[in-house]
Coordinates of C-alpha atoms in Angstrom, one line a residue:
X1 CA 226.8 282.7 256.1
X2 CA 229.4 281.9 253.0
X3 CA 227.9 278.2 252.8
X4 CA 224.4 279.7 252.5
X5 CA 225.6 281.9 249.6
X6 CA 224.9 280.6 246.1
X7 CA 227.7 280.5 243.5
X8 CA 226.7 283.1 241.0
X9 CA 226.3 285.6 244.6
X10 CA 229.9 284.7 245.4
X11 CA 230.9 285.0 242.1
X12 CA 229.5 288.7 241.9
X13 CA 230.7 289.9 245.0
X14 CA 234.7 288.4 244.5
X15 CA 235.0 290.4 240.8
X16 CA 233.1 293.6 242.6
X17 CA 235.4 293.4 245.2
X18 CA 239.0 292.4 242.8
X19 CA 237.8 295.6 240.5
X20 CA 237.2 298.1 243.2
X21 CA 240.7 297.1 244.4
X22 CA 242.1 297.6 241.4
X23 CA 240.4 300.9 240.4
X24 CA 241.8 302.2 244.1
X25 CA 245.2 301.2 243.3
X26 CA 245.7 302.6 240.2
X27 CA 246.9 299.5 238.7
X28 CA 243.5 300.4 235.8
X29 CA 245.0 304.2 235.3
X30 CA 243.8 304.5 231.6
X31 CA 240.2 306.6 232.0
X32 CA 239.2 304.8 229.0
X33 CA 239.8 301.0 230.2
X34 CA 238.7 302.2 233.8
X35 CA 234.9 303.1 232.5
X36 CA 234.7 300.2 230.0
X37 CA 235.8 297.7 232.9
X38 CA 233.9 299.6 235.6
X39 CA 230.9 299.5 233.3
X40 CA 230.9 295.7 232.5
X41 CA 231.8 294.6 236.3
X42 CA 228.8 297.1 237.2
X43 CA 226.2 295.2 235.0
X44 CA 227.5 291.8 236.5
X45 CA 228.0 293.0 239.9
X46 CA 224.5 295.1 239.8
X47 CA 222.3 292.7 237.8
X48 CA 220.0 291.1 240.9
X49 CA 219.4 294.8 242.4
X50 CA 219.1 296.4 239.0
X51 CA 216.7 293.5 238.2
X52 CA 214.3 294.2 241.3
X53 CA 214.3 298.0 241.5
X54 CA 212.5 297.8 237.7
X55 CA 210.7 295.0 238.2
X56 CA 209.5 297.0 241.8
X57 CA 209.1 300.3 239.7
X58 CA 207.2 299.5 236.7
X59 CA 205.0 296.4 237.7
X60 CA 204.8 297.3 241.6
X61 CA 204.6 301.1 241.2
X62 CA 206.9 301.7 244.2
X63 CA 210.2 302.9 244.9
X64 CA 212.1 300.4 246.6
X65 CA 216.2 300.5 248.5
X66 CA 217.0 298.7 245.0
X67 CA 215.8 301.9 243.5
X68 CA 217.6 303.4 245.9
X69 CA 220.9 302.3 245.6
X70 CA 220.6 302.4 241.5
X71 CA 219.8 305.7 241.3
X72 CA 223.1 306.5 243.7
X73 CA 225.5 304.4 241.7
X74 CA 224.1 305.6 238.6
X75 CA 224.8 309.3 239.9
X76 CA 228.6 308.3 241.5
X77 CA 229.0 306.6 238.0
X78 CA 228.5 310.0 236.1
X79 CA 231.2 311.5 238.4
X80 CA 233.6 308.9 237.7
X81 CA 233.8 307.9 241.2
X82 CA 234.1 304.3 239.9
X83 CA 235.5 302.8 243.0
X84 CA 232.7 304.4 244.9
X85 CA 230.0 302.8 242.6
X86 CA 231.2 299.4 242.6
X87 CA 231.8 299.5 246.6
X88 CA 227.9 300.8 246.7
X89 CA 226.4 297.8 244.8
X90 CA 229.2 295.4 246.3
X91 CA 228.8 295.9 250.0
X92 CA 224.9 296.4 249.3
X93 CA 225.1 292.9 248.3
X94 CA 227.4 291.7 251.1
X95 CA 224.5 293.5 253.6
X96 CA 221.4 291.7 251.7
X97 CA 223.0 288.7 252.1
X98 CA 224.0 288.8 255.5
X99 CA 220.4 289.9 256.2
X100 CA 219.0 286.8 254.2
X101 CA 221.2 284.7 256.2
X102 CA 220.3 286.0 259.8
X103 CA 216.2 286.2 258.6
X104 CA 216.7 282.3 257.7
X105 CA 218.7 281.2 261.1
X106 CA 215.8 282.9 263.0
X107 CA 212.9 281.2 260.9
X108 CA 214.4 277.9 261.1
X109 CA 214.2 278.2 265.3
X110 CA 210.5 278.1 264.7
X111 CA 210.2 276.8 260.8
X112 CA 212.1 273.4 262.6
X113 CA 208.9 272.3 264.7
X114 CA 207.4 271.6 261.5
X115 CA 209.5 268.6 260.7
X116 CA 208.2 267.1 263.9
X117 CA 205.0 266.8 261.6
X118 CA 205.6 263.4 259.7
X119 CA 203.9 262.9 256.9
X120 CA 203.2 259.3 257.0
X121 CA 202.1 256.9 259.8
X122 CA 201.9 253.1 260.4
X123 CA 199.0 251.8 260.7
X124 CA 198.7 248.7 262.2
X125 CA 196.3 245.8 260.5
X126 CA 193.8 243.3 262.4
X127 CA 197.1 240.7 261.3
X128 CA 199.9 242.6 262.8
X129 CA 201.3 244.1 259.4
X130 CA 201.8 247.7 258.6
X131 CA 200.1 250.0 256.1
X132 CA 201.4 253.1 255.1
X133 CA 199.3 255.9 255.2
X134 CA 198.9 260.1 255.4
X135 CA 197.5 261.6 259.2
X136 CA 194.8 263.2 257.1
X137 CA 193.6 259.5 256.6
X138 CA 194.1 257.8 259.5
X139 CA 190.7 258.4 261.8
X140 CA 190.2 257.9 265.4
X141 CA 190.3 255.0 267.1
X142 CA 192.8 253.4 264.7
X143 CA 196.0 251.8 265.9
X144 CA 199.1 253.2 265.2
X145 CA 202.9 252.4 265.2
X146 CA 205.7 254.6 266.5
X147 CA 209.1 252.9 266.0
X148 CA 212.4 254.3 267.9
X149 CA 213.4 257.9 266.9
X150 CA 210.3 258.3 265.0
X151 CA 207.6 261.5 265.9
X152 CA 204.8 260.5 266.4
X153 CA 202.0 261.8 263.8
X154 CA 198.6 261.7 265.7
X155 CA 197.3 262.0 269.3
X156 CA 196.9 258.2 271.0
X157 CA 196.8 256.4 274.2
X158 CA 199.4 254.4 274.9
X159 CA 198.4 250.5 274.3
X160 CA 200.4 248.7 276.4
X161 CA 203.9 249.0 278.4
X162 CA 205.8 252.2 278.8
X163 CA 206.9 254.8 276.6
X164 CA 210.2 257.3 276.7
X165 CA 209.0 260.0 275.1
X166 CA 210.8 263.6 274.1
X167 CA 208.7 266.4 274.7
X168 CA 210.8 269.3 273.7
X169 CA 209.3 270.3 271.2
X170 CA 206.2 270.7 272.3
X171 CA 206.5 272.2 276.2
X172 CA 210.5 272.8 276.6
X173 CA 211.4 270.2 279.0
X174 CA 214.9 268.6 278.2
X175 CA 214.3 265.4 280.5
X176 CA 212.4 262.6 278.4
X177 CA 208.6 262.0 279.9
X178 CA 207.8 258.4 280.8
X179 CA 204.1 257.4 279.1
X180 CA 202.5 254.2 281.1
X181 CA 199.9 252.3 279.5
X182 CA 196.5 254.2 279.3
X183 CA 197.7 257.5 279.0
X184 CA 198.0 259.6 276.2
X185 CA 200.8 260.7 274.2
X186 CA 200.4 263.9 272.5
X187 CA 201.6 264.4 268.7
X188 CA 204.7 265.8 267.7
X189 CA 206.7 264.5 270.3
X190 CA 209.9 262.0 269.6
X191 CA 209.6 257.8 270.5
X192 CA 213.1 257.8 272.5
X193 CA 212.4 253.7 273.2
X194 CA 211.1 250.8 272.2
X195 CA 208.3 250.3 269.8
X196 CA 205.6 251.6 270.9
X197 CA 201.9 251.1 269.8
X198 CA 198.8 254.3 270.4
X199 CA 194.9 254.4 269.2
X200 CA 194.3 257.4 267.8
X201 CA 192.4 259.9 269.9
X202 CA 192.2 262.9 268.0
X203 CA 192.4 262.8 264.3
X204 CA 194.6 265.5 261.8
X205 CA 192.7 268.8 261.9
X206 CA 193.2 268.2 265.7
X207 CA 196.1 266.9 266.9
X208 CA 198.8 268.7 269.1
X209 CA 200.9 269.2 266.7
X210 CA 198.8 270.9 264.2
X211 CA 197.6 273.2 267.1
X212 CA 201.1 274.0 267.3
X213 CA 201.6 275.3 263.7
X214 CA 198.3 276.7 263.4
X215 CA 199.4 279.1 266.8
X216 CA 202.9 279.3 264.7
X217 CA 201.0 280.5 261.6
X218 CA 199.2 283.3 264.0
X219 CA 202.8 284.1 265.3
X220 CA 204.1 285.0 261.5
X221 CA 200.5 287.3 260.7
X222 CA 200.2 289.2 264.2
X223 CA 202.6 292.3 263.9
X224 CA 204.0 294.5 266.9
X225 CA 203.0 298.4 266.6
X226 CA 207.0 299.3 265.3
X227 CA 206.7 296.5 263.1
X228 CA 203.2 297.2 261.4
X229 CA 204.8 301.0 261.7
X230 CA 207.6 300.4 259.8
X231 CA 205.6 298.2 257.0
X232 CA 204.0 301.4 256.1
X233 CA 206.2 304.1 256.2
X234 CA 208.4 302.0 253.9
X235 CA 206.0 302.5 251.2
X236 CA 206.1 306.1 251.2
X237 CA 209.9 306.3 252.3
X238 CA 211.9 305.6 249.6
X239 CA 209.7 308.6 247.5
X240 CA 210.4 311.2 249.9
X241 CA 214.1 310.1 250.2
X242 CA 214.8 310.6 246.3
X243 CA 212.6 313.8 246.4
X244 CA 215.2 315.1 249.2
X245 CA 218.0 314.0 247.0
X246 CA 217.0 316.1 244.2
X247 CA 216.6 319.0 245.9
X248 CA 220.0 318.9 247.4
X249 CA 221.1 317.9 244.1
X250 CA 219.7 321.0 242.6
X251 CA 220.7 323.9 245.6
X252 CA 223.2 325.1 242.6
X253 CA 220.5 326.2 240.8
X254 CA 219.1 328.3 243.7
X255 CA 221.9 329.6 245.5
X256 CA 225.1 331.2 243.5
X257 CA 228.5 330.4 243.0
X258 CA 227.4 326.9 244.7
X259 CA 230.0 323.8 243.0
X260 CA 227.5 321.3 241.2
X261 CA 229.5 318.4 241.6
X262 CA 230.0 318.9 245.5
X263 CA 226.1 319.3 246.1
X264 CA 225.2 316.1 243.7
X265 CA 227.9 313.8 245.8
X266 CA 226.0 315.5 248.9
X267 CA 222.6 313.9 247.3
X268 CA 224.3 310.7 246.5
X269 CA 225.4 310.3 250.1
X270 CA 222.3 311.1 250.9
X271 CA 220.7 308.1 248.7
X272 CA 222.8 305.6 250.1
X273 CA 222.8 306.1 253.8
X274 CA 218.7 306.6 253.8
X275 CA 218.7 302.7 252.7
X276 CA 215.5 301.5 254.9
X277 CA 217.5 298.1 255.0
X278 CA 218.6 297.9 258.6
X279 CA 215.5 299.7 260.0
X280 CA 213.5 297.2 258.1
X281 CA 214.8 294.3 258.5
X282 CA 216.4 294.2 262.2
X283 CA 213.2 295.4 264.0
X284 CA 211.4 292.4 262.8
X285 CA 213.6 290.1 263.2
X286 CA 214.3 291.0 267.0
X287 CA 210.7 290.3 267.5
X288 CA 210.9 287.0 265.7
X289 CA 214.5 285.8 267.2
X290 CA 212.5 286.7 270.9
X291 CA 209.3 284.7 269.5
X292 CA 211.4 281.5 268.9
X293 CA 213.4 281.8 272.1
X294 CA 210.0 282.0 274.3
X295 CA 209.0 278.7 271.9
X296 CA 212.0 277.1 273.2
X297 CA 210.7 277.1 277.1
X298 CA 207.7 275.5 275.7
X299 CA 205.9 279.0 275.4
X300 CA 203.5 279.9 272.5
X301 CA 203.2 283.4 271.6
X302 CA 200.5 284.4 268.6
X303 CA 202.5 287.1 266.9
X304 CA 205.2 289.7 268.3
X305 CA 201.9 292.2 269.1
X306 CA 201.7 290.4 271.9
X307 CA 205.3 290.4 272.7
X308 CA 204.9 294.2 273.1
X309 CA 201.9 293.6 275.4
X310 CA 203.9 290.9 277.6
X311 CA 206.4 293.4 277.6
X312 CA 204.1 296.3 279.6
X313 CA 202.0 293.8 282.1
X314 CA 201.9 295.5 285.0
X315 CA 199.1 293.5 286.5
X316 CA 198.3 289.3 286.0
X317 CA 194.4 287.8 287.3
X318 CA 194.3 284.2 287.8
X319 CA 191.5 281.4 287.7
X320 CA 192.2 279.3 290.3
X321 CA 191.0 275.7 289.5
X322 CA 193.2 274.1 287.0
X323 CA 195.3 277.3 286.4
X324 CA 196.3 278.0 290.4
X325 CA 195.5 274.2 291.5
X326 CA 195.6 271.1 289.9
X327 CA 192.0 271.0 289.8
X328 CA 192.0 267.2 290.4
X329 CA 190.0 267.3 294.1
X330 CA 190.2 264.5 296.8
X331 CA 187.0 264.9 299.4
X332 CA 188.9 265.0 302.9
X333 CA 185.5 265.0 304.8
X334 CA 181.8 264.3 305.1
X335 CA 179.4 265.8 307.3
X336 CA 175.6 264.8 307.9
X337 CA 173.3 267.1 309.5
X338 CA 169.9 266.6 311.2
X339 CA 167.6 268.9 312.1
X340 CA 169.9 272.0 310.4
X341 CA 172.8 270.9 313.1
X342 CA 175.8 268.9 311.9
X343 CA 175.9 265.3 313.7
X344 CA 179.3 264.2 315.5
X345 CA 181.4 261.3 313.6
X346 CA 180.8 259.2 316.0
X347 CA 177.3 259.3 316.0
X348 CA 176.4 259.0 312.1
X349 CA 175.2 255.8 311.3
X350 CA 176.3 253.7 307.9
X351 CA 172.2 254.2 307.2
X352 CA 172.7 257.5 307.3
X353 CA 176.2 257.8 305.6
X354 CA 174.8 256.1 302.5
X355 CA 171.8 258.1 302.3
X356 CA 174.1 261.2 302.1
X357 CA 176.4 260.2 299.4
X358 CA 173.6 258.7 297.8
X359 CA 171.8 261.4 296.8
X360 CA 175.0 263.0 296.3
X361 CA 175.9 260.5 293.7
X362 CA 173.0 260.7 291.6
X363 CA 173.4 264.7 290.6
X364 CA 176.9 264.9 290.4
X365 CA 177.4 262.3 288.0
X366 CA 175.4 264.2 285.7
X367 CA 177.9 267.1 286.0
X368 CA 181.7 267.2 284.2
X369 CA 183.1 270.4 286.6
X370 CA 186.0 268.7 288.6
X371 CA 184.3 268.6 291.9
X372 CA 181.2 266.9 290.7
X373 CA 184.0 264.6 289.1
X374 CA 186.0 264.2 292.8
X375 CA 182.7 263.3 294.3
X376 CA 181.7 260.6 291.4
X377 CA 185.1 258.7 291.8
X378 CA 185.0 258.7 296.2
X379 CA 181.4 257.4 295.3
X380 CA 182.6 254.4 293.2
X381 CA 185.3 253.8 295.3
X382 CA 182.6 253.1 298.2
X383 CA 181.2 250.7 296.0
X384 CA 177.7 252.7 296.0
X385 CA 174.8 252.1 293.3
X386 CA 174.2 254.8 291.3
X387 CA 170.5 255.7 291.6
X388 CA 168.7 257.6 288.8
X389 CA 167.8 261.7 288.6
X390 CA 165.0 263.0 286.9
X391 CA 164.0 267.0 286.0
X392 CA 167.3 267.4 286.9
X393 CA 167.8 271.3 286.2
X394 CA 171.2 273.6 287.0
X395 CA 171.0 276.7 289.2
X396 CA 173.6 278.5 287.6
X397 CA 176.5 279.7 289.5
X398 CA 174.7 278.2 292.8
X399 CA 174.3 274.2 292.1
X400 CA 172.5 271.5 290.6
X401 CA 168.7 270.3 291.2
X402 CA 166.8 267.1 290.5
X403 CA 164.9 264.2 291.5
X404 CA 165.9 261.4 293.3
X405 CA 164.0 258.7 294.6
X406 CA 160.8 260.6 295.1
X407 CA 163.2 263.1 297.0
X408 CA 164.2 266.6 295.6
X409 CA 167.6 267.0 296.2
X410 CA 169.5 270.2 295.8
X411 CA 173.7 270.0 295.6
X412 CA 175.6 273.1 295.4
X413 CA 177.6 276.1 297.3
X414 CA 177.1 277.4 300.7
X415 CA 174.8 280.4 299.0
X416 CA 172.5 278.1 297.7
X417 CA 171.5 277.3 301.2
X418 CA 171.5 280.7 302.7
X419 CA 170.7 283.1 299.5
X420 CA 168.1 280.2 298.1
X421 CA 166.7 278.5 300.9
X422 CA 167.2 281.0 303.8
X423 CA 168.7 278.4 306.0
X424 CA 171.6 278.6 308.1
X425 CA 174.5 276.4 308.7
X426 CA 177.5 275.6 310.8
X427 CA 180.9 276.8 309.3
X428 CA 183.5 274.4 309.3
X429 CA 187.0 274.8 311.0
X430 CA 188.5 272.7 307.9
X431 CA 189.6 275.0 304.7
X432 CA 188.4 273.4 301.6
X433 CA 185.8 273.7 299.1
X434 CA 182.3 272.9 300.5
X435 CA 179.2 271.3 298.7
X436 CA 176.0 270.7 300.5
X437 CA 173.0 268.7 300.0
X438 CA 169.5 269.4 300.7
X439 CA 166.8 267.4 300.9
X440 CA 163.5 268.6 300.2
X441 CA 164.3 271.9 301.6
X442 CA 165.7 270.5 304.6
X443 CA 170.0 270.4 305.0
X444 CA 171.2 266.3 304.7
X445 CA 174.9 266.7 304.4
X446 CA 178.0 268.7 303.4
X447 CA 181.3 267.7 301.7
X448 CA 184.4 269.1 302.0
X449 CA 187.1 268.7 299.3
X450 CA 190.8 270.0 298.4
X451 CA 192.6 270.6 295.6
X452 CA 196.3 270.7 295.2
X453 CA 197.8 274.0 294.7
X454 CA 200.6 273.4 291.7
X455 CA 204.0 272.9 292.9
X456 CA 205.0 275.8 290.4
X457 CA 202.3 278.3 291.7
X458 CA 204.2 280.0 294.6
X459 CA 207.8 280.3 292.7
X460 CA 205.8 281.5 289.4
X461 CA 203.7 284.5 291.8
X462 CA 207.3 285.1 293.5
X463 CA 208.7 285.7 290.1
X464 CA 206.3 287.7 289.1
X465 CA 206.1 290.1 292.3
X466 CA 209.9 290.7 291.6
X467 CA 209.1 291.9 288.0
X468 CA 206.5 294.3 289.7
X469 CA 203.6 292.7 288.5
X470 CA 200.4 293.0 290.6
X471 CA 198.6 290.0 290.9
X472 CA 195.2 288.7 291.3
X473 CA 193.2 285.4 291.8
X474 CA 189.4 285.4 290.8
X475 CA 187.8 282.3 292.2
X476 CA 184.4 280.9 292.6
X477 CA 185.6 279.8 296.1
X478 CA 184.1 280.6 299.7
X479 CA 186.7 283.4 301.6
X480 CA 188.4 281.6 303.7
X481 CA 189.5 279.1 300.4
X482 CA 190.5 282.2 298.8
X483 CA 192.1 284.0 301.7
X484 CA 194.5 280.2 302.4
X485 CA 195.5 280.3 298.8
X486 CA 196.2 283.9 298.5
X487 CA 198.5 283.8 301.4
X488 CA 200.2 280.4 300.4
X489 CA 200.9 281.2 297.0
X490 CA 201.8 285.0 297.7
X491 CA 199.0 286.4 295.6
X492 CA 198.5 290.3 295.7
X493 CA 194.8 290.4 295.9
X494 CA 191.7 287.8 295.7
X495 CA 188.0 288.0 294.7
X496 CA 186.5 285.3 296.4
X497 CA 182.6 283.7 295.7
X498 CA 182.3 284.7 292.4
X499 CA 179.8 283.8 290.0
X500 CA 180.6 282.6 286.4
X501 CA 179.1 286.0 284.8
X502 CA 180.4 288.4 287.6
X503 CA 184.2 287.0 286.6
X504 CA 184.5 288.7 283.4
X505 CA 183.1 292.1 285.0
X506 CA 185.3 291.6 287.9
X507 CA 188.8 291.4 285.7
X508 CA 187.1 294.5 283.7
X509 CA 187.0 296.1 286.9
X510 CA 190.6 295.8 287.7
X511 CA 191.6 296.5 284.0
X512 CA 190.3 299.7 284.2
X513 CA 192.2 300.1 287.3
X514 CA 194.9 298.9 286.2
X515 CA 194.8 301.1 282.9
X516 CA 194.0 304.3 285.0
X517 CA 196.5 303.8 287.9
X518 CA 199.7 302.3 286.2
X519 CA 199.3 303.1 282.4
X520 CA 200.2 299.0 281.4
X521 CA 198.2 296.2 279.9
X522 CA 196.7 293.4 282.1
X523 CA 197.0 289.5 281.6
X524 CA 194.4 287.1 282.4
X525 CA 195.8 283.5 282.6
X526 CA 192.6 280.4 282.9
X527 CA 192.4 277.0 281.4
X528 CA 188.3 276.2 281.1
X529 CA 185.7 277.0 278.6
X530 CA 183.9 279.6 281.3
X531 CA 187.5 281.6 281.0
X532 CA 187.1 281.7 277.5
X533 CA 186.0 285.3 277.5
X534 CA 187.9 286.9 280.2
X535 CA 191.1 285.7 277.9
X536 CA 189.5 287.6 274.8
X537 CA 188.8 290.5 277.0
X538 CA 192.7 290.6 278.3
X539 CA 195.2 292.6 276.8
X540 CA 197.2 289.3 277.3
X541 CA 195.4 286.0 277.3
X542 CA 197.3 283.0 278.9
X543 CA 196.0 279.9 278.2
X544 CA 197.3 276.4 280.1
X545 CA 197.6 274.7 276.5
X546 CA 198.3 270.9 277.9
X547 CA 195.1 270.5 280.4
X548 CA 193.2 273.7 279.0
X549 CA 190.3 273.7 277.0
X550 CA 190.0 273.9 273.0
X551 CA 188.2 277.5 273.4
X552 CA 190.7 278.4 275.9
X553 CA 193.6 278.0 273.6
X554 CA 192.1 279.6 270.9
X555 CA 190.8 283.1 272.4
X556 CA 194.6 283.3 274.2
X557 CA 197.2 285.4 272.9
X558 CA 199.7 282.9 274.5
X559 CA 200.0 279.2 275.2
X560 CA 201.8 277.8 277.6
X561 CA 202.0 274.1 276.6
X562 CA 202.7 272.3 279.5
X563 CA 201.5 272.9 283.1
X564 CA 204.8 274.5 284.3
X565 CA 203.9 277.8 285.5
X566 CA 207.1 279.2 286.0
X567 CA 207.2 279.0 282.2
X568 CA 204.9 282.4 282.8
X569 CA 207.5 284.5 284.1
X570 CA 210.3 283.5 282.0
X571 CA 208.4 284.0 278.9
X572 CA 207.2 287.9 280.1
X573 CA 211.0 288.5 280.9
X574 CA 212.2 287.5 278.1
X575 CA 209.6 289.6 275.5
X576 CA 210.7 292.4 277.8
X577 CA 214.3 292.1 276.9
X578 CA 212.9 291.8 273.1
X579 CA 210.8 294.5 273.2
X580 CA 214.1 296.5 274.6
X581 CA 216.1 295.1 271.9
X582 CA 213.9 296.4 269.0
X583 CA 213.9 299.7 270.4
X584 CA 217.5 299.8 270.6
X585 CA 217.9 298.9 266.7
X586 CA 215.4 301.8 266.4
X587 CA 217.0 304.3 268.2
X588 CA 220.9 302.6 266.9
X589 CA 219.7 302.7 263.0
X590 CA 217.4 306.1 263.1
X591 CA 220.0 308.1 265.5
X592 CA 223.4 307.0 263.1
X593 CA 221.3 307.7 260.1
X594 CA 220.3 311.2 260.8
X595 CA 223.5 311.8 262.4
X596 CA 225.6 311.0 259.1
X597 CA 222.6 312.7 256.8
X598 CA 223.3 315.8 258.7
X599 CA 226.9 315.7 258.2
X600 CA 226.7 314.7 254.2
X601 CA 224.2 318.1 254.2
X602 CA 226.6 319.9 255.4
X603 CA 229.4 318.5 253.0
X604 CA 231.1 316.6 256.1
X605 CA 230.6 312.9 254.6
X606 CA 231.9 311.2 251.8
X607 CA 230.4 307.9 250.0
X608 CA 232.4 305.4 251.7
X609 CA 231.2 307.2 255.1
X610 CA 228.0 306.7 253.7
X611 CA 228.7 302.7 252.7
X612 CA 229.6 302.4 256.1
X613 CA 226.4 304.0 257.6
X614 CA 224.5 301.5 255.6
X615 CA 225.8 298.4 255.1
X616 CA 228.0 298.8 258.1
X617 CA 225.0 299.6 260.3
X618 CA 222.9 296.7 258.7
X619 CA 225.3 294.6 259.8
X620 CA 225.5 295.5 263.8
X621 CA 221.7 296.1 263.9
X622 CA 221.2 292.3 262.3
X623 CA 223.7 291.1 264.7
X624 CA 222.1 292.6 267.2
X625 CA 218.4 291.3 266.3
X626 CA 219.8 287.6 266.5
X627 CA 220.7 287.6 270.3
X628 CA 217.2 286.3 271.0
X629 CA 218.4 283.4 268.8
X630 CA 220.7 282.2 271.6
X631 CA 218.9 283.6 274.9
X632 CA 218.0 280.1 275.3
X633 CA 219.8 277.0 274.5
X634 CA 218.2 273.7 273.4
X635 CA 219.2 270.5 272.2
X636 CA 219.1 269.2 268.5
X637 CA 216.5 266.8 267.7
X638 CA 217.1 264.0 265.4
X639 CA 213.8 262.3 263.7
X640 CA 213.7 259.3 262.0
X641 CA 211.7 259.4 258.8
X642 CA 208.5 256.8 258.4
X643 CA 209.3 254.6 255.8
X644 CA 208.4 250.7 254.8
X645 CA 211.6 250.1 254.9
X646 CA 212.4 250.9 258.5
X647 CA 209.3 248.9 258.8
X648 CA 210.2 245.6 257.7

């Protein structure tokens, strides 16, 4: 901490402490000498505090904590308690320096990420030479070069070879990730291997590191309820304290035979111990430290207000596709139907199989849904020719329809067959997502796809269950698929066969039930565009940031920067510890100060105890608030600057 102090502050503190010792030991015994030396030293030591107090009073028209210290020390000087007057200022400055150090440490935990956004980029020219440019000047499609040890300034696909990338700044992973040619490398990461070249895929405004820094700005702006309360209360706090101190000093005017000096001292004790710095700093510092700790594991929380909500979570609902599962479907079964009944696989001709897949391919090629993408990839692998589909329309919540080769083709869920067409269908024993193909209102076939459950899904749900959080899954899949995943992942409850329009209403029903029964908050975890309304409606919206849509990330309160679901319960646990720490500091500070105030009002506390109750308590509270900085250990990142010298 001493390294962060300016030489002026060190000189003031040294002078103040030395003079205070000389006064207390009686080395300076002459009354005039004591008064003059104390006056000169007091002005030198107290100058920054006096200046701040006067500026706040006459420019900002408010009484600050510096004003409290000023009138308290003036009173002590008036009573000729010279060592006490200097002690108040010296220890206040020590406490203030300690606060600055702690606050800077806490901010540095998050602000260090800013260093990972380079202000220069190596743009590769057609002749292979480099031009150093600013990230905002580089357009999508430009080739850039990143040397070993440098941070990637813009998202881009790897041109050739492979790259060892340190992803810890974005997702908290300690082990370097291996990227191969064609894969997209996000910005804000560090190239740990040889020189790599990338083709820029996102401009500076939409890059991964810019998005992360925007989340950090949101986090600083959104305060928790305790923080907001303290901020509002501090405006009125000091005038109230000064008024109470004045009333305390005037007691001898009302009560006969009371000593004026004694009551004046009590008023000074009241002023010193009432300094709100311990409370005003330690609570926000607790939350900011918590934000830093959570960011270290690769989870960004958009403000301490959401830490409070996370700490009170009683239930969480999850989207299935892309959140619990990988969202990468594969075809596991194809069935041809004739006269409404499935044809045995041994009896299916190549022509029938070809007809089914060709009609399916024509319509699914027009969708971007993961199921459609999987079917298209499957058909491409089969070498099928893509036919043109006309008069295509989406049947919301059911599927898609269009004309292919002179026939009206409809593709969709089982509900399309039963609800829209009134057809019956023979169930399959295979558990998976079923897609039906209808030609001219006659069932042509069925495709079954499976989506792999993420490896981190079951461990996450197990941890949430240990935390006492009820879990829900909301999915558009059939009952059988939903039940199978819920059983495998240990999900408490699930809602199957939900239309996109049903999701929000279902979630609101869960939320109302939880708020009524549990008196807690409810979270929602999703990654797609259709999850944005539900994320916004939840008490805590959590988006999977690595593969999630921009709208989901924008609507969420918390963003998991990679695809590891186990970071969600870890973040919740850290949020609970952070909120408990903030409450602990509030109770500690208020409790001790109230006790000393009562002792002071009754005449049992002196200025020294008041100083201990102010500065000593502030140091303890701030040390306690700094604990989140050590909850999660991360390695220090070394980043090389981009320069023309290094390029050569």
